[in-house]
Coordinates of C-alpha atoms in Angstrom, one line a residue:
Chain A
N1 CA 57.4 87.9 112.4
A2 CA 61.0 87.1 111.5
G3 CA 61.0 88.3 107.9
V4 CA 64.2 87.1 106.2
T5 CA 66.6 85.1 108.3
Q6 CA 70.2 84.4 107.2
T7 CA 72.7 82.0 108.8
P8 CA 75.5 82.2 109.7
K9 CA 76.1 85.8 110.6
F10 CA 79.9 85.5 110.3
Q11 CA 82.2 83.0 108.7
V12 CA 85.9 82.7 108.0
L13 CA 87.1 80.2 105.4
K14 CA 90.4 79.2 104.0
T15 CA 91.0 79.4 100.2
G16 CA 89.5 76.3 98.6
Q17 CA 87.0 75.5 101.4
S18 CA 83.3 75.2 100.6
M19 CA 80.3 76.4 102.5
T20 CA 76.6 77.0 102.2
L21 CA 74.8 80.2 103.2
Q22 CA 71.2 79.6 104.3
C23 CA 68.3 81.9 103.9
A24 CA 64.6 81.5 104.9
Q25 CA 61.7 83.9 104.6
D26 CA 58.3 83.7 106.3
M27 CA 56.4 86.3 104.3
N28 CA 55.1 83.8 101.6
H29 CA 57.1 85.6 98.9
N30 CA 57.6 84.0 95.6
S31 CA 60.9 85.6 94.6
M32 CA 64.2 85.3 96.4
Y33 CA 67.6 86.9 95.7
W34 CA 71.2 86.7 96.7
Y35 CA 73.3 89.9 96.7
R36 CA 76.9 90.7 97.7
Q37 CA 77.9 94.1 99.0
D38 CA 81.4 95.4 98.7
P39 CA 82.7 98.8 99.7
G40 CA 82.2 101.4 96.9
M41 CA 80.4 98.9 94.6
G42 CA 76.9 98.7 96.1
L43 CA 74.8 95.6 96.1
R44 CA 75.4 93.3 93.2
L45 CA 73.0 90.4 92.3
I46 CA 74.5 86.9 92.3
Y47 CA 71.5 84.7 91.6
Y48 CA 67.8 85.0 91.9
S49 CA 64.8 82.7 92.0
A50 CA 61.7 84.3 90.5
S51 CA 59.5 81.5 91.8
E52 CA 59.9 78.0 93.4
G53 CA 61.6 75.7 91.0
T54 CA 63.4 78.3 89.0
T55 CA 66.8 80.0 89.4
D56 CA 68.7 82.5 87.2
K57 CA 72.1 84.1 87.1
G58 CA 72.5 87.7 88.1
E59 CA 75.3 90.1 87.5
V60 CA 78.2 88.2 89.3
P61 CA 77.3 84.5 89.4
N62 CA 80.8 83.0 88.8
G63 CA 82.0 80.8 91.7
Y64 CA 78.5 80.4 93.2
N65 CA 75.6 78.0 93.0
V66 CA 72.1 78.2 94.4
S67 CA 69.3 75.9 95.4
R68 CA 65.7 76.9 95.8
L69 CA 64.8 74.2 98.4
N70 CA 61.1 75.2 98.7
K71 CA 59.1 78.4 98.7
R72 CA 60.7 79.6 102.0
E73 CA 64.3 78.6 101.6
F74 CA 67.1 79.7 99.1
S75 CA 70.7 78.7 99.7
L76 CA 73.9 80.0 98.2
R77 CA 76.9 77.7 97.9
L78 CA 80.6 78.5 97.5
E79 CA 82.2 75.3 96.2
S80 CA 85.8 76.5 96.4
A81 CA 86.2 79.8 98.2
A82 CA 88.5 82.5 96.9
P83 CA 89.8 85.7 98.6
S84 CA 87.8 87.7 96.0
Q85 CA 84.6 86.2 97.5
T86 CA 85.3 88.1 100.8
S87 CA 82.2 90.2 101.1
V88 CA 78.9 90.7 103.0
Y89 CA 76.1 88.5 101.5
F90 CA 72.5 89.5 101.7
C91 CA 69.4 87.4 101.0
A92 CA 66.2 89.2 100.0
S93 CA 62.7 88.3 99.0
R94 CA 59.7 90.1 97.4
R95 CA 56.3 89.4 96.1
Q96 CA 56.1 88.5 92.5
D97 CA 54.1 91.5 91.4
L98 CA 55.9 94.2 89.4
I99 CA 56.4 96.9 92.0
S100 CA 56.9 95.4 95.4
P101 CA 60.1 96.2 97.3
L102 CA 62.8 93.8 98.4
H103 CA 62.9 92.7 102.0
F104 CA 66.4 91.9 103.2
G105 CA 68.0 89.8 105.9
N106 CA 70.8 91.2 108.1
G107 CA 73.6 89.6 106.1
T108 CA 76.5 87.1 106.4
R109 CA 79.9 88.6 106.7
L110 CA 82.3 86.2 104.9
T111 CA 86.1 86.4 105.0
V112 CA 88.2 84.1 102.8
T113 CA 91.9 84.0 103.8
Chain B
E1 CA 74.6 99.2 80.1
D2 CA 72.2 100.0 82.9
Q3 CA 73.7 102.2 85.6
V4 CA 72.6 103.7 88.9
T5 CA 74.9 106.4 90.3
Q6 CA 74.6 108.1 93.7
S7 CA 76.2 111.3 94.8
P8 CA 77.8 112.4 97.0
E9 CA 79.5 109.2 98.4
A10 CA 79.5 110.8 101.8
L11 CA 77.8 113.7 103.4
R12 CA 78.3 115.3 106.8
L13 CA 75.6 117.6 108.1
Q14 CA 75.0 119.5 111.3
E15 CA 71.7 118.7 113.0
G16 CA 69.0 120.9 111.4
E17 CA 71.0 121.5 108.2
S18 CA 68.8 120.4 105.3
S19 CA 70.3 118.8 102.1
S20 CA 69.6 116.5 99.2
L21 CA 71.1 113.2 98.0
N22 CA 71.1 112.4 94.3
C23 CA 70.5 109.2 92.4
S24 CA 70.9 109.3 88.6
Y25 CA 69.9 106.3 86.5
T26 CA 70.1 104.9 83.0
V27 CA 68.0 101.8 83.1
S28 CA 66.1 100.0 80.3
G29 CA 62.6 98.9 81.2
L30 CA 62.5 100.8 84.5
R31 CA 59.6 99.6 86.6
G32 CA 60.2 101.8 89.6
L33 CA 62.8 103.6 91.7
F34 CA 63.3 102.6 95.3
W35 CA 65.0 104.2 98.3
Y36 CA 66.4 102.2 101.2
R37 CA 68.1 103.0 104.4
Q38 CA 71.0 100.8 105.7
D39 CA 72.4 101.0 109.2
P40 CA 75.8 99.5 110.0
G41 CA 75.7 95.7 110.3
K42 CA 72.1 95.5 109.1
G43 CA 70.3 94.8 105.8
P44 CA 68.7 97.6 103.8
E45 CA 65.3 98.8 105.0
F46 CA 62.7 100.0 102.5
L47 CA 61.8 103.6 102.5
F48 CA 60.0 104.7 99.3
T49 CA 58.9 103.5 95.8
L50 CA 58.5 106.1 93.0
Y51 CA 56.9 105.0 89.7
S52 CA 56.7 108.0 87.4
A53 CA 58.3 111.3 86.8
G54 CA 56.9 114.0 88.9
E55 CA 56.0 111.7 91.8
E56 CA 56.9 112.6 95.4
K57 CA 56.7 110.6 98.6
E58 CA 57.3 111.8 102.2
K59 CA 58.1 110.2 105.5
E60 CA 58.9 112.3 108.5
R61 CA 62.0 114.4 107.6
L62 CA 62.5 112.6 104.2
K63 CA 61.0 113.4 100.8
A64 CA 61.8 111.5 97.6
T65 CA 61.2 112.9 94.2
L66 CA 61.6 111.5 90.7
T67 CA 62.4 112.9 87.2
K68 CA 63.1 111.0 84.0
K69 CA 66.8 110.8 84.8
E70 CA 67.2 111.4 88.5
S71 CA 65.8 110.9 91.9
F72 CA 66.4 113.1 94.9
L73 CA 66.1 112.3 98.6
H74 CA 65.6 115.5 100.5
I75 CA 66.4 115.6 104.2
T76 CA 64.8 118.4 106.1
A77 CA 66.2 119.5 109.5
P78 CA 68.0 116.1 110.0
K79 CA 68.7 114.6 113.4
P80 CA 71.6 112.4 114.5
E81 CA 69.3 109.3 114.2
D82 CA 69.1 110.0 110.5
S83 CA 72.7 109.0 110.1
A84 CA 72.9 105.9 107.9
T85 CA 73.7 104.9 104.3
Y86 CA 71.0 105.6 101.8
L87 CA 70.7 103.4 98.8
C88 CA 68.7 103.9 95.6
A89 CA 67.7 101.1 93.4
A90 CA 66.1 100.7 89.9
L91 CA 63.7 97.9 89.4
R92 CA 64.1 96.2 86.1
P93 CA 61.9 93.5 84.6
N94 CA 63.8 90.7 86.4
D95 CA 65.9 92.3 89.2
M96 CA 66.8 95.4 91.1
R97 CA 70.0 97.4 90.3
F98 CA 71.5 99.3 93.2
G99 CA 73.7 102.4 93.5
A100 CA 76.7 102.4 95.7
G101 CA 75.0 104.5 98.3
T102 CA 75.5 107.8 100.2
R103 CA 76.8 107.6 103.7
L104 CA 75.1 110.4 105.7
T105 CA 76.4 111.6 109.1
V106 CA 74.4 114.1 111.1
K107 CA 76.4 115.7 114.0
P108 CA 74.5 117.1 117.0

């Protein structure tokens, strides 16, 4: 039972390059999320998808786009990477009922030079 | 604006030395308060959910409590394997707002 799988684990980009972070979950969860984690700032929500076919902005959406490909997969795209996007990115999923916890992947460490 | 604040930022304990971590919150439409443990290089791992003031949950050496403004994670007689970053998070109607975490180090 893999849970939430993120690829790649590490990535180095030059300013202006683009890339897509992949996330897949095998728990049949309806809702999926992308967070970034920076030192001293905690986890901040970038985008989320409450259910298949819907996406919404979170706290820090600028510079990112997302695609909910199907119920299992939710990708995060950086169209033109900036040094300010250097961070650790976490994907998470949860059931759609009101009180279930988030289940996280192990993150993608992204460095933009 | 909704806020979740954790203190202290870092805590160093001797093995067996009990202590508490604090999470204060100001969140509209709070659905629940969550505690997670995060080890270096890993994603957060769920520990507890608390729904209403006065509620308590326990797991091994950890006990979480909730008031209307704060939650505490009490660690009794910690061991070195309890070293990790502990995150609290407030569940709002559409998302979960996290605190910055407390980095706990337990020395043998």
